[in-house]
Amino acid sequence: MNTFEDQIRVALHKLAEEAVPMNLADHALRGSRRRKVALATAGAAVFAAVSLSLAPLALANVAGNTHPEGNPAPPATTPAEPSPQPSPTVTTPPPPQTTPSPTVAVPATPTIAATPSPIESTPPPLPTPTRS
Amino acid sequence: MDAAAQQRFREFVAQRTPALMRVAYLLAGDQHAAEDLLQTALTRTAGRWRHLQHTDPEGYVRKVMYHEQVSWWRRAARRRETPAHPVPDRAGVDPTGQADLRLSMREALLRLAPGQRAMLVLRYFDDRSETEVAALLGCSVGTVRSQTYRAVKRLRVLAPELALFA
């Protein structure tokens, strides 16, 4: 048993003598520099990709929080941004309601026609003078 | 890395390359693969040289080589390589038996799994104890024992002529 293991040892040492040593220091130093640059570039790319993909989500979240009108925006993190955006959407609906009001006011003139109606209802002063 | 540290790294590599190249050769199986393996290990060592230069840089290089050798990614990358030149002709029979011994050992090593090959190199070339091998490869002593047993058993099948040289 031992002889075979010893033989493995001998064979491995003989085989290892075939290896030709060569100086790889410069290659290793250059490779290390390249590796650092590649790692930094990859890190920056991942950061950019993550922030680009999260930005629309964050904006949508902020817009969703401010949609219910009249809520005095409790999140104190980004109070400045939501106020300019929702205000135009909230204020725009009233103008269409106010602009038709003049057209509605024209038919409101029939209220004048309604005033003569009390005049018509007054005429019956007949029976009382015949007592004498 | 500053100039002084680079100089120290160059000195370390120049001093230790012969020994490291032998281990790389046994692990990888041929000269080019060994150079590639050693260069990968040295590149990673250079990246951490500031921390390693005062401890045990050679131990780190060896550790990286063993782990790289067993790494699935590395094997997958090497599988995609295609040799640019044909493999040189095999030498004739050597009357002294030394070349035959080397050739049969190389053939057998190449047919072993990378993990088993690493076990054999660590146990019978580096002469490390089972505990040291376990610590180096990050596995249990039992795993080292069983892997070594299987590697030797398989080597008996792959290279029965090794017993003849004893």
PDB file of C-alpha atoms in Angstrom:
ATOM      1  CA  MET A   1       0.000   0.000   0.000  1.00  0.00           C
ATOM      2  CA  ASN A   2       2.733   2.373   1.002  1.00  0.00           C
ATOM      3  CA  THR A   3       4.807   1.486  -2.017  1.00  0.00           C
ATOM      4  CA  PHE A   4       2.107   2.602  -4.390  1.00  0.00           C
ATOM      5  CA  GLU A   5       1.688   5.882  -2.523  1.00  0.00           C
ATOM      6  CA  ASP A   6       5.450   6.389  -2.532  1.00  0.00           C
ATOM      7  CA  GLN A   7       5.396   5.728  -6.220  1.00  0.00           C
ATOM      8  CA  ILE A   8       2.756   8.398  -6.668  1.00  0.00           C
ATOM      9  CA  ARG A   9       5.033  10.782  -4.799  1.00  0.00           C
ATOM     10  CA  VAL A  10       8.016   9.953  -7.015  1.00  0.00           C
ATOM     11  CA  ALA A  11       5.977  10.190 -10.184  1.00  0.00           C
ATOM     12  CA  LEU A  12       4.541  13.538  -9.212  1.00  0.00           C
ATOM     13  CA  HIS A  13       7.977  14.969  -8.483  1.00  0.00           C
ATOM     14  CA  LYS A  14       9.339  13.655 -11.774  1.00  0.00           C
ATOM     15  CA  LEU A  15       6.393  15.068 -13.648  1.00  0.00           C
ATOM     16  CA  ALA A  16       6.717  18.452 -11.935  1.00  0.00           C
ATOM     17  CA  GLU A  17      10.284  18.761 -13.227  1.00  0.00           C
ATOM     18  CA  GLU A  18       8.844  19.208 -16.715  1.00  0.00           C
ATOM     19  CA  ALA A  19       7.420  22.587 -15.780  1.00  0.00           C
ATOM     20  CA  VAL A  20       9.297  25.505 -17.316  1.00  0.00           C
ATOM     21  CA  PRO A  21       9.352  28.467 -14.943  1.00  0.00           C
ATOM     22  CA  MET A  22       8.812  31.880 -16.468  1.00  0.00           C
ATOM     23  CA  ASN A  23       8.460  35.261 -14.865  1.00  0.00           C
ATOM     24  CA  LEU A  24       4.862  36.338 -14.853  1.00  0.00           C
ATOM     25  CA  ALA A  25       5.198  39.346 -12.520  1.00  0.00           C
ATOM     26  CA  ASP A  26       4.653  42.000 -15.195  1.00  0.00           C
ATOM     27  CA  HIS A  27       1.707  40.118 -16.669  1.00  0.00           C
ATOM     28  CA  ALA A  28       0.198  39.788 -13.214  1.00  0.00           C
ATOM     29  CA  LEU A  29       0.648  43.483 -12.399  1.00  0.00           C
ATOM     30  CA  ARG A  30      -0.910  44.524 -15.693  1.00  0.00           C
ATOM     31  CA  GLY A  31      -3.714  42.037 -15.200  1.00  0.00           C
ATOM     32  CA  SER A  32      -4.362  43.349 -11.711  1.00  0.00           C
ATOM     33  CA  ARG A  33      -4.653  46.930 -13.001  1.00  0.00           C
ATOM     34  CA  ARG A  34      -7.021  45.798 -15.764  1.00  0.00           C
ATOM     35  CA  ARG A  35      -9.074  43.842 -13.262  1.00  0.00           C
ATOM     36  CA  LYS A  36      -9.452  46.888 -11.014  1.00  0.00           C
ATOM     37  CA  VAL A  37     -10.571  49.071 -13.926  1.00  0.00           C
ATOM     38  CA  ALA A  38     -13.018  46.410 -15.089  1.00  0.00           C
ATOM     39  CA  LEU A  39     -14.458  46.049 -11.592  1.00  0.00           C
ATOM     40  CA  ALA A  40     -14.874  49.818 -11.210  1.00  0.00           C
ATOM     41  CA  THR A  41     -16.546  50.092 -14.624  1.00  0.00           C
ATOM     42  CA  ALA A  42     -18.870  47.219 -13.883  1.00  0.00           C
ATOM     43  CA  GLY A  43     -19.768  48.734 -10.525  1.00  0.00           C
ATOM     44  CA  ALA A  44     -20.560  52.099 -12.091  1.00  0.00           C
ATOM     45  CA  ALA A  45     -22.646  50.443 -14.815  1.00  0.00           C
ATOM     46  CA  VAL A  46     -24.642  48.450 -12.276  1.00  0.00           C
ATOM     47  CA  PHE A  47     -25.224  51.582 -10.164  1.00  0.00           C
ATOM     48  CA  ALA A  48     -26.392  53.553 -13.207  1.00  0.00           C
ATOM     49  CA  ALA A  49     -28.688  50.754 -14.334  1.00  0.00           C
ATOM     50  CA  VAL A  50     -30.242  50.363 -10.902  1.00  0.00           C
ATOM     51  CA  SER A  51     -30.787  54.081 -10.405  1.00  0.00           C
ATOM     52  CA  LEU A  52     -32.268  54.467 -13.904  1.00  0.00           C
ATOM     53  CA  SER A  53     -34.668  51.606 -13.350  1.00  0.00           C
ATOM     54  CA  LEU A  54     -35.711  52.834  -9.897  1.00  0.00           C
ATOM     55  CA  ALA A  55     -36.182  56.518 -10.795  1.00  0.00           C
ATOM     56  CA  PRO A  56     -39.498  56.099 -12.685  1.00  0.00           C
ATOM     57  CA  LEU A  57     -40.825  53.901  -9.886  1.00  0.00           C
ATOM     58  CA  ALA A  58     -39.919  56.500  -7.299  1.00  0.00           C
ATOM     59  CA  LEU A  59     -41.539  59.276  -9.339  1.00  0.00           C
ATOM     60  CA  ALA A  60     -44.675  57.210  -9.839  1.00  0.00           C
ATOM     61  CA  ASN A  61     -44.805  56.507  -6.135  1.00  0.00           C
ATOM     62  CA  VAL A  62     -44.521  60.200  -5.288  1.00  0.00           C
ATOM     63  CA  ALA A  63     -47.232  61.112  -7.794  1.00  0.00           C
ATOM     64  CA  GLY A  64     -49.497  58.368  -6.420  1.00  0.00           C
ATOM     65  CA  ASN A  65     -49.119  59.658  -2.900  1.00  0.00           C
ATOM     66  CA  THR A  66     -50.210  63.182  -3.804  1.00  0.00           C
ATOM     67  CA  HIS A  67     -53.230  62.318  -6.028  1.00  0.00           C
ATOM     68  CA  PRO A  68     -55.893  62.299  -3.286  1.00  0.00           C
ATOM     69  CA  GLU A  69     -56.630  66.057  -3.214  1.00  0.00           C
ATOM     70  CA  GLY A  70     -56.694  68.154  -0.149  1.00  0.00           C
ATOM     71  CA  ASN A  71     -54.351  65.857   1.752  1.00  0.00           C
ATOM     72  CA  PRO A  72     -51.671  67.989   3.289  1.00  0.00           C
ATOM     73  CA  ALA A  73     -48.850  65.709   2.121  1.00  0.00           C
ATOM     74  CA  PRO A  74     -47.668  63.988   5.283  1.00  0.00           C
ATOM     75  CA  PRO A  75     -44.418  62.549   3.821  1.00  0.00           C
ATOM     76  CA  ALA A  76     -41.816  65.070   4.775  1.00  0.00           C
ATOM     77  CA  THR A  77     -39.186  63.524   2.522  1.00  0.00           C
ATOM     78  CA  THR A  78     -40.070  65.199  -0.796  1.00  0.00           C
ATOM     79  CA  PRO A  79     -42.651  67.845  -0.073  1.00  0.00           C
ATOM     80  CA  ALA A  80     -41.328  70.352  -2.569  1.00  0.00           C
ATOM     81  CA  GLU A  81     -41.742  68.205  -5.691  1.00  0.00           C
ATOM     82  CA  PRO A  82     -45.342  67.035  -5.495  1.00  0.00           C
ATOM     83  CA  SER A  83     -46.900  70.476  -5.046  1.00  0.00           C
ATOM     84  CA  PRO A  84     -46.158  71.881  -8.506  1.00  0.00           C
ATOM     85  CA  GLN A  85     -47.351  68.778 -10.347  1.00  0.00           C
ATOM     86  CA  PRO A  86     -50.746  67.997  -8.896  1.00  0.00           C
ATOM     87  CA  SER A  87     -51.882  71.616  -8.602  1.00  0.00           C
ATOM     88  CA  PRO A  88     -52.414  72.087 -12.351  1.00  0.00           C
ATOM     89  CA  THR A  89     -54.381  68.842 -12.562  1.00  0.00           C
ATOM     90  CA  VAL A  90     -56.622  69.856  -9.690  1.00  0.00           C
ATOM     91  CA  THR A  91     -57.214  73.442 -10.792  1.00  0.00           C
ATOM     92  CA  THR A  92     -57.933  72.658 -14.438  1.00  0.00           C
ATOM     93  CA  PRO A  93     -61.290  70.931 -13.888  1.00  0.00           C
ATOM     94  CA  PRO A  94     -63.052  73.997 -12.368  1.00  0.00           C
ATOM     95  CA  PRO A  95     -62.580  76.299 -15.386  1.00  0.00           C
ATOM     96  CA  PRO A  96     -64.677  74.075 -17.693  1.00  0.00           C
ATOM     97  CA  GLN A  97     -67.461  74.226 -15.102  1.00  0.00           C
ATOM     98  CA  THR A  98     -67.291  77.982 -14.749  1.00  0.00           C
ATOM     99  CA  THR A  99     -67.161  78.727 -18.465  1.00  0.00           C
ATOM    100  CA  PRO A 100     -70.477  77.026 -19.258  1.00  0.00           C
ATOM    101  CA  SER A 101     -72.135  78.953 -16.439  1.00  0.00           C
ATOM    102  CA  PRO A 102     -72.671  82.076 -18.591  1.00  0.00           C
ATOM    103  CA  THR A 103     -74.549  79.940 -21.138  1.00  0.00           C
ATOM    104  CA  VAL A 104     -76.643  78.577 -18.319  1.00  0.00           C
ATOM    105  CA  ALA A 105     -77.214  82.115 -17.077  1.00  0.00           C
ATOM    106  CA  VAL A 106     -79.028  82.973 -20.304  1.00  0.00           C
ATOM    107  CA  PRO A 107     -81.825  80.514 -19.646  1.00  0.00           C
ATOM    108  CA  ALA A 108     -81.832  81.858 -16.118  1.00  0.00           C
ATOM    109  CA  THR A 109     -83.653  84.918 -17.506  1.00  0.00           C
ATOM    110  CA  PRO A 110     -86.909  82.944 -17.403  1.00  0.00           C
ATOM    111  CA  THR A 111     -86.805  83.833 -13.753  1.00  0.00           C
ATOM    112  CA  ILE A 112     -88.186  87.121 -15.016  1.00  0.00           C
ATOM    113  CA  ALA A 113     -91.055  85.145 -16.491  1.00  0.00           C
ATOM    114  CA  ALA A 114     -91.585  83.655 -13.156  1.00  0.00           C
ATOM    115  CA  THR A 115     -92.144  87.063 -11.598  1.00  0.00           C
ATOM    116  CA  PRO A 116     -95.292  87.846 -13.593  1.00  0.00           C
ATOM    117  CA  SER A 117     -96.916  84.788 -12.195  1.00  0.00           C
ATOM    118  CA  PRO A 118     -97.581  86.438  -8.818  1.00  0.00           C
ATOM    119  CA  ILE A 119     -99.136  89.420 -10.686  1.00  0.00           C
ATOM    120  CA  GLU A 120    -101.578  87.067 -12.405  1.00  0.00           C
ATOM    121  CA  SER A 121    -102.517  85.472  -9.133  1.00  0.00           C
ATOM    122  CA  THR A 122    -103.568  88.831  -7.503  1.00  0.00           C
ATOM    123  CA  PRO A 123    -106.743  89.750  -9.637  1.00  0.00           C
ATOM    124  CA  PRO A 124    -109.573  88.225  -7.556  1.00  0.00           C
ATOM    125  CA  PRO A 125    -110.693  91.340  -5.552  1.00  0.00           C
ATOM    126  CA  LEU A 126    -114.410  91.078  -6.567  1.00  0.00           C
ATOM    127  CA  PRO A 127    -116.939  90.041  -3.931  1.00  0.00           C
ATOM    128  CA  THR A 128    -116.437  92.250  -0.901  1.00  0.00           C
ATOM    129  CA  PRO A 129    -117.856  95.726  -2.112  1.00  0.00           C
ATOM    130  CA  THR A 130    -121.469  94.344  -2.454  1.00  0.00           C
ATOM    131  CA  ARG A 131    -122.295  94.398   1.351  1.00  0.00           C
ATOM    132  CA  SER A 132    -124.195  97.677   1.311  1.00  0.00           C
TER     133      SER A 132
ATOM    134  CA  MET B   1       0.365  49.815  -5.651  1.00  0.00           C
ATOM    135  CA  ASP B   2       3.395  52.093  -5.218  1.00  0.00           C
ATOM    136  CA  ALA B   3       6.806  51.498  -6.803  1.00  0.00           C
ATOM    137  CA  ALA B   4       8.341  49.887  -3.709  1.00  0.00           C
ATOM    138  CA  ALA B   5       5.459  47.454  -3.333  1.00  0.00           C
ATOM    139  CA  GLN B   6       5.694  46.594  -7.031  1.00  0.00           C
ATOM    140  CA  GLN B   7       9.376  45.895  -6.607  1.00  0.00           C
ATOM    141  CA  ARG B   8       8.708  43.599  -3.663  1.00  0.00           C
ATOM    142  CA  PHE B   9       6.022  41.799  -5.669  1.00  0.00           C
ATOM    143  CA  ARG B  10       8.454  41.274  -8.571  1.00  0.00           C
ATOM    144  CA  GLU B  11      11.074  39.889  -6.207  1.00  0.00           C
ATOM    145  CA  PHE B  12       8.577  37.529  -4.642  1.00  0.00           C
ATOM    146  CA  VAL B  13       7.439  36.256  -8.033  1.00  0.00           C
ATOM    147  CA  ALA B  14      10.996  35.806  -9.302  1.00  0.00           C
ATOM    148  CA  GLN B  15      11.952  33.886  -6.177  1.00  0.00           C
ATOM    149  CA  ARG B  16       8.921  31.619  -5.891  1.00  0.00           C
ATOM    150  CA  THR B  17       7.936  31.051  -9.524  1.00  0.00           C
ATOM    151  CA  PRO B  18       9.815  27.721  -9.997  1.00  0.00           C
ATOM    152  CA  ALA B  19       8.062  26.083  -7.046  1.00  0.00           C
ATOM    153  CA  LEU B  20       4.701  27.622  -7.873  1.00  0.00           C
ATOM    154  CA  MET B  21       4.975  26.673 -11.527  1.00  0.00           C
ATOM    155  CA  ARG B  22       5.574  23.019 -10.582  1.00  0.00           C
ATOM    156  CA  VAL B  23       2.385  22.946  -8.544  1.00  0.00           C
ATOM    157  CA  ALA B  24       0.483  24.719 -11.324  1.00  0.00           C
ATOM    158  CA  TYR B  25       1.826  22.225 -13.848  1.00  0.00           C
ATOM    159  CA  LEU B  26       0.640  19.266 -11.799  1.00  0.00           C
ATOM    160  CA  LEU B  27      -2.753  20.821 -11.254  1.00  0.00           C
ATOM    161  CA  ALA B  28      -3.342  21.969 -14.808  1.00  0.00           C
ATOM    162  CA  GLY B  29      -1.664  19.174 -16.726  1.00  0.00           C
ATOM    163  CA  ASP B  30       0.267  21.135 -19.375  1.00  0.00           C
ATOM    164  CA  GLN B  31       2.608  24.080 -19.623  1.00  0.00           C
ATOM    165  CA  HIS B  32       0.218  26.627 -21.132  1.00  0.00           C
ATOM    166  CA  ALA B  33      -2.621  25.831 -18.792  1.00  0.00           C
ATOM    167  CA  ALA B  34      -0.160  25.990 -15.893  1.00  0.00           C
ATOM    168  CA  GLU B  35       1.061  29.447 -16.936  1.00  0.00           C
ATOM    169  CA  ASP B  36      -2.513  30.598 -17.255  1.00  0.00           C
ATOM    170  CA  LEU B  37      -3.422  29.220 -13.842  1.00  0.00           C
ATOM    171  CA  LEU B  38      -0.388  30.739 -12.152  1.00  0.00           C
ATOM    172  CA  GLN B  39      -0.926  34.083 -13.818  1.00  0.00           C
ATOM    173  CA  THR B  40      -4.533  34.182 -12.645  1.00  0.00           C
ATOM    174  CA  ALA B  41      -3.405  33.446  -9.098  1.00  0.00           C
ATOM    175  CA  LEU B  42      -0.633  36.045  -9.249  1.00  0.00           C
ATOM    176  CA  THR B  43      -2.999  38.655 -10.661  1.00  0.00           C
ATOM    177  CA  ARG B  44      -5.335  38.191  -7.745  1.00  0.00           C
ATOM    178  CA  THR B  45      -2.395  38.245  -5.353  1.00  0.00           C
ATOM    179  CA  ALA B  46      -1.156  41.530  -6.857  1.00  0.00           C
ATOM    180  CA  GLY B  47      -4.591  43.032  -6.246  1.00  0.00           C
ATOM    181  CA  ARG B  48      -4.317  42.229  -2.551  1.00  0.00           C
ATOM    182  CA  TRP B  49      -0.571  42.700  -2.228  1.00  0.00           C
ATOM    183  CA  ARG B  50      -0.893  45.559   0.277  1.00  0.00           C
ATOM    184  CA  HIS B  51      -2.490  43.177   2.784  1.00  0.00           C
ATOM    185  CA  LEU B  52      -0.609  40.029   1.817  1.00  0.00           C
ATOM    186  CA  GLN B  53       2.981  41.184   1.573  1.00  0.00           C
ATOM    187  CA  HIS B  54       3.507  41.033   5.323  1.00  0.00           C
ATOM    188  CA  THR B  55       1.716  37.712   5.860  1.00  0.00           C
ATOM    189  CA  ASP B  56       1.965  34.674   3.579  1.00  0.00           C
ATOM    190  CA  PRO B  57       1.653  35.605  -0.096  1.00  0.00           C
ATOM    191  CA  GLU B  58       2.789  32.185  -1.302  1.00  0.00           C
ATOM    192  CA  GLY B  59       0.105  30.448   0.714  1.00  0.00           C
ATOM    193  CA  TYR B  60      -2.458  32.753  -0.846  1.00  0.00           C
ATOM    194  CA  VAL B  61      -1.193  32.035  -4.378  1.00  0.00           C
ATOM    195  CA  ARG B  62      -1.404  28.291  -3.762  1.00  0.00           C
ATOM    196  CA  LYS B  63      -4.852  28.588  -2.289  1.00  0.00           C
ATOM    197  CA  VAL B  64      -6.094  30.579  -5.291  1.00  0.00           C
ATOM    198  CA  MET B  65      -4.564  28.027  -7.657  1.00  0.00           C
ATOM    199  CA  TYR B  66      -6.280  25.094  -5.945  1.00  0.00           C
ATOM    200  CA  HIS B  67      -9.617  26.860  -5.852  1.00  0.00           C
ATOM    201  CA  GLU B  68      -9.312  28.050  -9.444  1.00  0.00           C
ATOM    202  CA  GLN B  69      -8.470  24.554 -10.564  1.00  0.00           C
ATOM    203  CA  VAL B  70     -11.629  23.160  -9.042  1.00  0.00           C
ATOM    204  CA  SER B  71     -13.720  26.123 -10.196  1.00  0.00           C
ATOM    205  CA  TRP B  72     -16.521  25.277 -12.586  1.00  0.00           C
ATOM    206  CA  TRP B  73     -16.248  28.669 -14.325  1.00  0.00           C
ATOM    207  CA  ARG B  74     -12.614  28.168 -15.151  1.00  0.00           C
ATOM    208  CA  ARG B  75     -13.199  24.716 -16.571  1.00  0.00           C
ATOM    209  CA  ALA B  76     -16.079  26.026 -18.676  1.00  0.00           C
ATOM    210  CA  ALA B  77     -13.880  28.827 -20.037  1.00  0.00           C
ATOM    211  CA  ARG B  78     -11.053  26.449 -20.866  1.00  0.00           C
ATOM    212  CA  ARG B  79     -13.419  24.077 -22.628  1.00  0.00           C
ATOM    213  CA  ARG B  80     -14.145  26.802 -25.190  1.00  0.00           C
ATOM    214  CA  GLU B  81     -10.453  27.151 -26.064  1.00  0.00           C
ATOM    215  CA  THR B  82      -9.204  25.595 -29.283  1.00  0.00           C
ATOM    216  CA  PRO B  83      -5.534  24.678 -29.723  1.00  0.00           C
ATOM    217  CA  ALA B  84      -3.800  26.777 -32.369  1.00  0.00           C
ATOM    218  CA  HIS B  85      -1.123  24.154 -33.010  1.00  0.00           C
ATOM    219  CA  PRO B  86      -1.370  20.360 -33.089  1.00  0.00           C
ATOM    220  CA  VAL B  87      -0.160  18.459 -30.062  1.00  0.00           C
ATOM    221  CA  PRO B  88       3.488  17.353 -30.523  1.00  0.00           C
ATOM    222  CA  ASP B  89       4.178  13.685 -31.227  1.00  0.00           C
ATOM    223  CA  ARG B  90       4.570  11.355 -28.302  1.00  0.00           C
ATOM    224  CA  ALA B  91       8.170  10.284 -27.565  1.00  0.00           C
ATOM    225  CA  GLY B  92       9.245   6.654 -28.026  1.00  0.00           C
ATOM    226  CA  VAL B  93       9.805   4.139 -25.252  1.00  0.00           C
ATOM    227  CA  ASP B  94      12.387   5.252 -22.723  1.00  0.00           C
ATOM    228  CA  PRO B  95      14.762   2.475 -21.639  1.00  0.00           C
ATOM    229  CA  THR B  96      15.300   4.057 -18.214  1.00  0.00           C
ATOM    230  CA  GLY B  97      11.589   4.095 -17.522  1.00  0.00           C
ATOM    231  CA  GLN B  98      11.601   7.658 -16.181  1.00  0.00           C
ATOM    232  CA  ALA B  99       9.844   9.170 -19.174  1.00  0.00           C
ATOM    233  CA  ASP B 100       7.299   6.363 -19.188  1.00  0.00           C
ATOM    234  CA  LEU B 101       6.636   6.978 -15.537  1.00  0.00           C
ATOM    235  CA  ARG B 102       6.089  10.675 -16.157  1.00  0.00           C
ATOM    236  CA  LEU B 103       3.894  10.094 -19.172  1.00  0.00           C
ATOM    237  CA  SER B 104       1.695   7.534 -17.508  1.00  0.00           C
ATOM    238  CA  MET B 105       1.383   9.758 -14.457  1.00  0.00           C
ATOM    239  CA  ARG B 106       0.433  12.740 -16.583  1.00  0.00           C
ATOM    240  CA  GLU B 107      -2.131  10.718 -18.533  1.00  0.00           C
ATOM    241  CA  ALA B 108      -3.633   9.389 -15.337  1.00  0.00           C
ATOM    242  CA  LEU B 109      -3.720  12.800 -13.666  1.00  0.00           C
ATOM    243  CA  LEU B 110      -5.489  14.359 -16.625  1.00  0.00           C
ATOM    244  CA  ARG B 111      -8.196  11.724 -16.423  1.00  0.00           C
ATOM    245  CA  LEU B 112      -8.847  12.387 -12.755  1.00  0.00           C
ATOM    246  CA  ALA B 113     -11.437  14.920 -11.636  1.00  0.00           C
ATOM    247  CA  PRO B 114      -9.882  18.331 -10.813  1.00  0.00           C
ATOM    248  CA  GLY B 115     -10.746  17.950  -7.146  1.00  0.00           C
ATOM    249  CA  GLN B 116      -9.110  14.527  -6.927  1.00  0.00           C
ATOM    250  CA  ARG B 117      -6.048  15.830  -8.748  1.00  0.00           C
ATOM    251  CA  ALA B 118      -5.774  18.701  -6.283  1.00  0.00           C
ATOM    252  CA  MET B 119      -6.011  16.229  -3.397  1.00  0.00           C
ATOM    253  CA  LEU B 120      -3.190  14.103  -4.791  1.00  0.00           C
ATOM    254  CA  VAL B 121      -0.960  17.120  -5.385  1.00  0.00           C
ATOM    255  CA  LEU B 122      -1.560  18.500  -1.930  1.00  0.00           C
ATOM    256  CA  ARG B 123      -1.095  15.187  -0.143  1.00  0.00           C
ATOM    257  CA  TYR B 124       1.750  13.581  -2.150  1.00  0.00           C
ATOM    258  CA  PHE B 125       3.572  16.495  -3.751  1.00  0.00           C
ATOM    259  CA  ASP B 126       3.187  19.234  -1.155  1.00  0.00           C
ATOM    260  CA  ASP B 127       3.209  16.606   1.629  1.00  0.00           C
ATOM    261  CA  ARG B 128       0.481  18.373   3.542  1.00  0.00           C
ATOM    262  CA  SER B 129      -1.470  16.711   6.325  1.00  0.00           C
ATOM    263  CA  GLU B 130      -5.166  15.979   5.991  1.00  0.00           C
ATOM    264  CA  THR B 131      -5.964  18.797   8.414  1.00  0.00           C
ATOM    265  CA  GLU B 132      -3.930  21.306   6.410  1.00  0.00           C
ATOM    266  CA  VAL B 133      -5.585  20.232   3.168  1.00  0.00           C
ATOM    267  CA  ALA B 134      -9.020  20.525   4.755  1.00  0.00           C
ATOM    268  CA  ALA B 135      -8.237  24.029   5.969  1.00  0.00           C
ATOM    269  CA  LEU B 136      -6.831  25.048   2.595  1.00  0.00           C
ATOM    270  CA  LEU B 137      -9.747  23.778   0.552  1.00  0.00           C
ATOM    271  CA  GLY B 138     -12.390  24.700   3.078  1.00  0.00           C
ATOM    272  CA  CYS B 139     -13.804  21.207   3.577  1.00  0.00           C
ATOM    273  CA  SER B 140     -13.841  18.613   6.340  1.00  0.00           C
ATOM    274  CA  VAL B 141     -11.045  16.167   7.127  1.00  0.00           C
ATOM    275  CA  GLY B 142     -13.421  13.334   6.296  1.00  0.00           C
ATOM    276  CA  THR B 143     -13.929  14.757   2.816  1.00  0.00           C
ATOM    277  CA  VAL B 144     -10.173  14.986   2.302  1.00  0.00           C
ATOM    278  CA  ARG B 145      -9.743  11.403   3.440  1.00  0.00           C
ATOM    279  CA  SER B 146     -12.480  10.017   1.205  1.00  0.00           C
ATOM    280  CA  GLN B 147     -11.433  12.087  -1.835  1.00  0.00           C
ATOM    281  CA  THR B 148      -7.824  11.007  -1.452  1.00  0.00           C
ATOM    282  CA  TYR B 149      -8.856   7.372  -1.096  1.00  0.00           C
ATOM    283  CA  ARG B 150     -10.969   7.589  -4.243  1.00  0.00           C
ATOM    284  CA  ALA B 151      -8.204   9.368  -6.163  1.00  0.00           C
ATOM    285  CA  VAL B 152      -5.623   6.718  -5.276  1.00  0.00           C
ATOM    286  CA  LYS B 153      -8.067   3.942  -6.096  1.00  0.00           C
ATOM    287  CA  ARG B 154      -8.798   5.480  -9.482  1.00  0.00           C
ATOM    288  CA  LEU B 155      -5.109   6.016 -10.124  1.00  0.00           C
ATOM    289  CA  ARG B 156      -4.521   2.314  -9.576  1.00  0.00           C
ATOM    290  CA  VAL B 157      -6.999   1.608 -12.349  1.00  0.00           C
ATOM    291  CA  LEU B 158      -5.780   4.354 -14.702  1.00  0.00           C
ATOM    292  CA  ALA B 159      -2.061   3.772 -14.246  1.00  0.00           C
ATOM    293  CA  PRO B 160      -1.455   0.239 -13.026  1.00  0.00           C
ATOM    294  CA  GLU B 161       2.093   0.463 -14.372  1.00  0.00           C
ATOM    295  CA  LEU B 162       2.968   2.857 -11.519  1.00  0.00           C
ATOM    296  CA  ALA B 163       3.096  -0.153  -9.250  1.00  0.00           C
ATOM    297  CA  LEU B 164       5.610  -1.775 -11.589  1.00  0.00           C
ATOM    298  CA  PHE B 165       8.097   1.069 -11.130  1.00  0.00           C
ATOM    299  CA  ALA B 166       8.151   0.595  -7.372  1.00  0.00           C
TER     300      ALA B 166
END
